PDB file of C-alpha atoms in Angstrom:
ATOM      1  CA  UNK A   1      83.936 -66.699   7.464  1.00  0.00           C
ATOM      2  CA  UNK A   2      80.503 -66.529   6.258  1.00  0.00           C
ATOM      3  CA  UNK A   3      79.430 -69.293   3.595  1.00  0.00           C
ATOM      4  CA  UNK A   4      77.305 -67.312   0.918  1.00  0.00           C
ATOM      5  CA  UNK A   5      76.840 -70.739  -0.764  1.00  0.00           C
ATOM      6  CA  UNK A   6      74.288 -72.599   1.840  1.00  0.00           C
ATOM      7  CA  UNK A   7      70.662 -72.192   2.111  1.00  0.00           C
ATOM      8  CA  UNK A   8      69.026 -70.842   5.355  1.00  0.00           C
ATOM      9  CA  UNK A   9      68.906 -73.167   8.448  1.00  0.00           C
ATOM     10  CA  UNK A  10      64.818 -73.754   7.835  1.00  0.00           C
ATOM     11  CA  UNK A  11      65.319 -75.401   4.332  1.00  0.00           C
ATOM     12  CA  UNK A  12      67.135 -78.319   6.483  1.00  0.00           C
ATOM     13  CA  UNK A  13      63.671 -79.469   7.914  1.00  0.00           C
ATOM     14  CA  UNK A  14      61.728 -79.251   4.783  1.00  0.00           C
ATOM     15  CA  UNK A  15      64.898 -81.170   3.044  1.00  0.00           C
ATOM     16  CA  UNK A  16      64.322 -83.785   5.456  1.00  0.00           C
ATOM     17  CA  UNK A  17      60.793 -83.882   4.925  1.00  0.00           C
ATOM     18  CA  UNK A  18      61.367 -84.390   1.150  1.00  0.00           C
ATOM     19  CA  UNK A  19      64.272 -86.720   1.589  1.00  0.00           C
ATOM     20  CA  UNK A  20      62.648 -89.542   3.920  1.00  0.00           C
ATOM     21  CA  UNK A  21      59.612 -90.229   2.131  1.00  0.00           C
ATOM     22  CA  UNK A  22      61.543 -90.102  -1.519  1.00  0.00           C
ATOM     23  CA  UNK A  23      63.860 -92.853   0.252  1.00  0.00           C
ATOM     24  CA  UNK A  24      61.295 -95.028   1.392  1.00  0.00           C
ATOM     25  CA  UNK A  25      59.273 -94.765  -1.946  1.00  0.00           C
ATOM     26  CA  UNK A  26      63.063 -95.724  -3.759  1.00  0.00           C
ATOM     27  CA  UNK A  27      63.626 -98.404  -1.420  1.00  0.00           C
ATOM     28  CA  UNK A  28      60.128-100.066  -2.064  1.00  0.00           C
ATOM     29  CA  UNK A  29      60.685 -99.264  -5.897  1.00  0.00           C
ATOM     30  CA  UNK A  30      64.037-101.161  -5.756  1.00  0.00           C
ATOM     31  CA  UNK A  31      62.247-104.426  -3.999  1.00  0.00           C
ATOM     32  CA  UNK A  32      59.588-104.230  -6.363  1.00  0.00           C
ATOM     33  CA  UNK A  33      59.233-104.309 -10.074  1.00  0.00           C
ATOM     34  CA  UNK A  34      59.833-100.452 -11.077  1.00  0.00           C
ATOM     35  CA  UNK A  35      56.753-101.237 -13.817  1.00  0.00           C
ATOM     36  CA  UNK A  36      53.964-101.912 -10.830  1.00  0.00           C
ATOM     37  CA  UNK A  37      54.100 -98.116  -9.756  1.00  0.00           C
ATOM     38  CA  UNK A  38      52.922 -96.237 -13.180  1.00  0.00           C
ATOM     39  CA  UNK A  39      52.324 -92.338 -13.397  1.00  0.00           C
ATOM     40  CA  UNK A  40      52.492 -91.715 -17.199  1.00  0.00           C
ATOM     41  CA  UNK A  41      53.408 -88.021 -18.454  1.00  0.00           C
ATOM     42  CA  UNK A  42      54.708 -87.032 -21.429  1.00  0.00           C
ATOM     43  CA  UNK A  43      57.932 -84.924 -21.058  1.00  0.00           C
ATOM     44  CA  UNK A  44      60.646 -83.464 -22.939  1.00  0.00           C
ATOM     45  CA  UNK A  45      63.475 -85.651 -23.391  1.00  0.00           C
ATOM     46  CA  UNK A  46      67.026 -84.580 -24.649  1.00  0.00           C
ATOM     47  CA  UNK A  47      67.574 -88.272 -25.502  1.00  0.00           C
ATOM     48  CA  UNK A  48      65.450 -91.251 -25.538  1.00  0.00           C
ATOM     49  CA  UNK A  49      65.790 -94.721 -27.268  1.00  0.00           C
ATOM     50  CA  UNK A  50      63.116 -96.946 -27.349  1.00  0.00           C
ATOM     51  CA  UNK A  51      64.154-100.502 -28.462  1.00  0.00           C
ATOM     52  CA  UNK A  52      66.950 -99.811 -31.476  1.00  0.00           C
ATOM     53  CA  UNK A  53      64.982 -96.053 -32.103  1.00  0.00           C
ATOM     54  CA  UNK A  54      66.967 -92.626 -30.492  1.00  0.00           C
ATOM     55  CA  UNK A  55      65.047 -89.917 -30.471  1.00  0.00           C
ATOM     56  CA  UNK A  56      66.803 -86.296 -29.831  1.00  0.00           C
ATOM     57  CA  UNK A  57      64.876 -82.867 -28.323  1.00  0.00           C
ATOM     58  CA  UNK A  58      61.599 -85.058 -28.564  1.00  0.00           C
ATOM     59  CA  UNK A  59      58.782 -85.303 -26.518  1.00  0.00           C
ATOM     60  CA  UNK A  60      57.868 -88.968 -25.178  1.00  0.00           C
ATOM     61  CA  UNK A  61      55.122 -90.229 -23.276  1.00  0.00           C
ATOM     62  CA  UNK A  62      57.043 -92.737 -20.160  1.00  0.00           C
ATOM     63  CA  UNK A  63      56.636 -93.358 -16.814  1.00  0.00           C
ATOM     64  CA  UNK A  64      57.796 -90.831 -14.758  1.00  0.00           C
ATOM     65  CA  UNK A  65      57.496 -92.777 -11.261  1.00  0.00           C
ATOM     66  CA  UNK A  66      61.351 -93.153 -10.740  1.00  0.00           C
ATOM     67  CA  UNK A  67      62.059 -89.572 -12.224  1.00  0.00           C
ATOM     68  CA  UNK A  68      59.848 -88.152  -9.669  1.00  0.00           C
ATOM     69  CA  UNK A  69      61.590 -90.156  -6.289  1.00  0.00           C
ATOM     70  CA  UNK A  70      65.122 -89.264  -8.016  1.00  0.00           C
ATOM     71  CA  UNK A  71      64.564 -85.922  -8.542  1.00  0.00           C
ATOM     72  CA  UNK A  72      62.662 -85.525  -4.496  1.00  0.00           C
ATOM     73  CA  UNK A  73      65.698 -87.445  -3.615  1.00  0.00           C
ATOM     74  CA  UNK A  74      68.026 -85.117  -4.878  1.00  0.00           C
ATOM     75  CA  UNK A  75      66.036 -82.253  -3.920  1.00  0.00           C
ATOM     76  CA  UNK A  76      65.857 -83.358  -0.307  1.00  0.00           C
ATOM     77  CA  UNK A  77      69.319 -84.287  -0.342  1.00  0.00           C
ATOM     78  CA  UNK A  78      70.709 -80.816  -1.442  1.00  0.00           C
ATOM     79  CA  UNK A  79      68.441 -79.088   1.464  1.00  0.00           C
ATOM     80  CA  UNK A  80      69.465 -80.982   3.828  1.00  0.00           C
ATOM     81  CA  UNK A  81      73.136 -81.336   3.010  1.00  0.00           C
ATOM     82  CA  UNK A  82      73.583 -77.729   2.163  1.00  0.00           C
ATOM     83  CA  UNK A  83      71.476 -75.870   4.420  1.00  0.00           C
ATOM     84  CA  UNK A  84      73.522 -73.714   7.404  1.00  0.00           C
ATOM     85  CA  UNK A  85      73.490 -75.119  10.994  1.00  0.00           C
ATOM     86  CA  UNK A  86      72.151 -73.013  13.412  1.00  0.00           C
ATOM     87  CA  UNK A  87      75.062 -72.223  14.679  1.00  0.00           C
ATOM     88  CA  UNK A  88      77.621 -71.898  11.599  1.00  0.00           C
ATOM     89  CA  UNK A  89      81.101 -71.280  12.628  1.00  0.00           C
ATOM     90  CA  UNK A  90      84.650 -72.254  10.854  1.00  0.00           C
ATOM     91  CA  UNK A  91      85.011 -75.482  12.757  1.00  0.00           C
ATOM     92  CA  UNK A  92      81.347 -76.630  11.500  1.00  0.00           C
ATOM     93  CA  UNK A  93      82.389 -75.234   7.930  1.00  0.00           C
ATOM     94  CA  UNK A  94      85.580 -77.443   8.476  1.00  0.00           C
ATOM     95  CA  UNK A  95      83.222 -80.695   9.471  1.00  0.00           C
ATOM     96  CA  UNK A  96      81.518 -79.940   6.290  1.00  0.00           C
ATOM     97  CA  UNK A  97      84.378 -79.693   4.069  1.00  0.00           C
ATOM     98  CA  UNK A  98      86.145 -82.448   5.814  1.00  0.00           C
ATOM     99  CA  UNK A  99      82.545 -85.137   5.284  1.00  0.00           C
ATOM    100  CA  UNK A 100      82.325 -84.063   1.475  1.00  0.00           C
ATOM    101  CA  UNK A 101      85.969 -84.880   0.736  1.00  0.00           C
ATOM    102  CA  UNK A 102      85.084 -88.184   3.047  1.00  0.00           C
ATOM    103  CA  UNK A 103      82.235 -88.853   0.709  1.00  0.00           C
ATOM    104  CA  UNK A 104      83.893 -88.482  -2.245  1.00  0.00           C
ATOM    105  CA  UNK A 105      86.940 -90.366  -1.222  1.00  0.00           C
ATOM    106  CA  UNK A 106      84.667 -93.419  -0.079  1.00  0.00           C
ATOM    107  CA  UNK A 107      82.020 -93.081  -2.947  1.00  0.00           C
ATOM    108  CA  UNK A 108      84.769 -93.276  -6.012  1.00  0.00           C
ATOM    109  CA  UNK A 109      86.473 -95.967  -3.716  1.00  0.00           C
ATOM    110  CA  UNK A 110      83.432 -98.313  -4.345  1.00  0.00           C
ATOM    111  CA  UNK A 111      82.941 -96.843  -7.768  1.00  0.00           C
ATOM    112  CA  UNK A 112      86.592 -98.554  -8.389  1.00  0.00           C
ATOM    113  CA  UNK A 113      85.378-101.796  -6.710  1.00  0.00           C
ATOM    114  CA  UNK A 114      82.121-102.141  -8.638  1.00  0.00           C
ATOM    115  CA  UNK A 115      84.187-101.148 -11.828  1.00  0.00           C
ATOM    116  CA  UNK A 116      86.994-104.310 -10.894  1.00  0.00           C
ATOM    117  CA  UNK A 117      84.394-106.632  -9.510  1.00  0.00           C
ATOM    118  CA  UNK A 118      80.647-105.930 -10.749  1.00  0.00           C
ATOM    119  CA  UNK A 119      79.202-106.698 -14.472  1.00  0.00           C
ATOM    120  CA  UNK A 120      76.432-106.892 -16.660  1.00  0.00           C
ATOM    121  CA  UNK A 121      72.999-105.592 -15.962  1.00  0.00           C
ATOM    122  CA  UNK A 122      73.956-105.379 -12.169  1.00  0.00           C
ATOM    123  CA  UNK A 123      76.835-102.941 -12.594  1.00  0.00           C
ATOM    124  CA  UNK A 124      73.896-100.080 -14.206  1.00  0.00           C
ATOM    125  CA  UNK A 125      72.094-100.848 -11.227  1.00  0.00           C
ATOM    126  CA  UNK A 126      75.416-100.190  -8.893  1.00  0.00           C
ATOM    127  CA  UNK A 127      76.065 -97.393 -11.352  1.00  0.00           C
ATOM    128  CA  UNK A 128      72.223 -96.317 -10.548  1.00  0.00           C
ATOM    129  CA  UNK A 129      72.766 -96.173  -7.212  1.00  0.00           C
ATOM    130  CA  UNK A 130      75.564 -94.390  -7.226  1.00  0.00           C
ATOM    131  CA  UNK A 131      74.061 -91.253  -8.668  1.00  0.00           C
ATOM    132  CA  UNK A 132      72.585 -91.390  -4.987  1.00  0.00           C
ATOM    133  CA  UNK A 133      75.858 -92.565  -2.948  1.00  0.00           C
ATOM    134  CA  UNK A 134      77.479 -89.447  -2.592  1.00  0.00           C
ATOM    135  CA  UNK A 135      74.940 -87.446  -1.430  1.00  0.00           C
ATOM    136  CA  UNK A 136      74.109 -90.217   1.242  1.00  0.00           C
ATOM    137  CA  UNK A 137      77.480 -90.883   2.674  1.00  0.00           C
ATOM    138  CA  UNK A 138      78.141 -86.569   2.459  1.00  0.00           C
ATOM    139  CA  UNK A 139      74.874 -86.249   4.982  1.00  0.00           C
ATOM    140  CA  UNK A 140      75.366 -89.032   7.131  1.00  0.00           C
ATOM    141  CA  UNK A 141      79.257 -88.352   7.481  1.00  0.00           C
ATOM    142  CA  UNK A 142      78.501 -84.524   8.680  1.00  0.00           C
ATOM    143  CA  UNK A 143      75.751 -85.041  10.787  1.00  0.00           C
ATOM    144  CA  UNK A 144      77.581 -87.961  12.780  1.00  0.00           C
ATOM    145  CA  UNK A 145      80.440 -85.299  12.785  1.00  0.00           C
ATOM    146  CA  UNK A 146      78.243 -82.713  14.262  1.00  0.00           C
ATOM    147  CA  UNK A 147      77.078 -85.339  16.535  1.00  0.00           C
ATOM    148  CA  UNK A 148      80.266 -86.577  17.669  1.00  0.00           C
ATOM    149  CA  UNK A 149      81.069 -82.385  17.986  1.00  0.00           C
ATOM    150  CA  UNK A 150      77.681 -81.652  20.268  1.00  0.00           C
ATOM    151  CA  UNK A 151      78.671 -84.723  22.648  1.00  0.00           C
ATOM    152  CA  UNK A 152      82.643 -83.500  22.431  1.00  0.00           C
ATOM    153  CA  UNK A 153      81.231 -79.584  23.807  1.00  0.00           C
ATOM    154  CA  UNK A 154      78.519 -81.137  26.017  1.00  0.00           C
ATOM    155  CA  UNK A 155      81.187 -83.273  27.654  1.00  0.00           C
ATOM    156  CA  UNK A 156      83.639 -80.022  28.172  1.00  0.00           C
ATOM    157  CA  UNK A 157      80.500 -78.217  29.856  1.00  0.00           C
TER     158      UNK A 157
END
């Protein structure tokens, strides 16, 4: 069965090398203050609110530091995740659909515990995060599938 709806195998490699540097730069802006990276831009913005002020369809000048690593994150992620193994057969399409249920499953599982056991300011930071979560637990899942797999056919050789 051929999956239409996955990149070409080279867009893995260039996912990665989008993906690992946007992680590091999120993990050193979530140890240090967001505010001591600044790029400034002015952008379009569907929404914004500024103190008590919402603006709608406006264009506001912000700093676009954490738009830029979520967005390379994202990007990255999506290459990687989504890009066809060299070898794409129905029993790696099965490890794929098999990791994204996983990821989902575990993801909305600690959704539900932030949601029972997380609050105030921290719980839009967990909620934050777990724009990200999916993605994360999707990639590593499959690959450690398609690890496990390689060392399974290895093994039979």
């Amino acid at each position: 069965m051929k999956q239409k709806i996955l990149l070409p195998n080279k867009f893995k490699r260039i996912g990665w090398f989008i993906l690992i540097p946007a992680t590091l730069m999120g993990i050193v802006l979530m140890i240090i203050d967001l505010e001591t990276i600044e790029i400034n831009a002015t952008v379009f913005a569907i929404c914004s609110t500024k103190f008590i002020e919402t603006q709608y369809f406006s264009f506001i000048n912000t700093n676009i530091v954490s738009t830029l690593v979520g967005v390379l994150f994202i990007v990255g992620g999506l290459m990687v995740g989504f890009s066809r193994e060299k070898n794409e057969d129905e029993y790696i399409s099965s490890l794929r659909l098999n990791s994204l249920l996983w990821a989902v499953l575990i993801n909305y599982i600690l959704l539900l515990f932030a949601f029972l056991f997380i609050y105030g300011l921290s719980f839009v930071h967990v909620m934050i995060y777990n724009m990200f979560t999916t993605l994360v637990i999707f990639i590593v899942k499959f690959n450690y599938s398609l690890f496990r797999h390689s060392k399974t056919v290895s093994n039979e050789e």
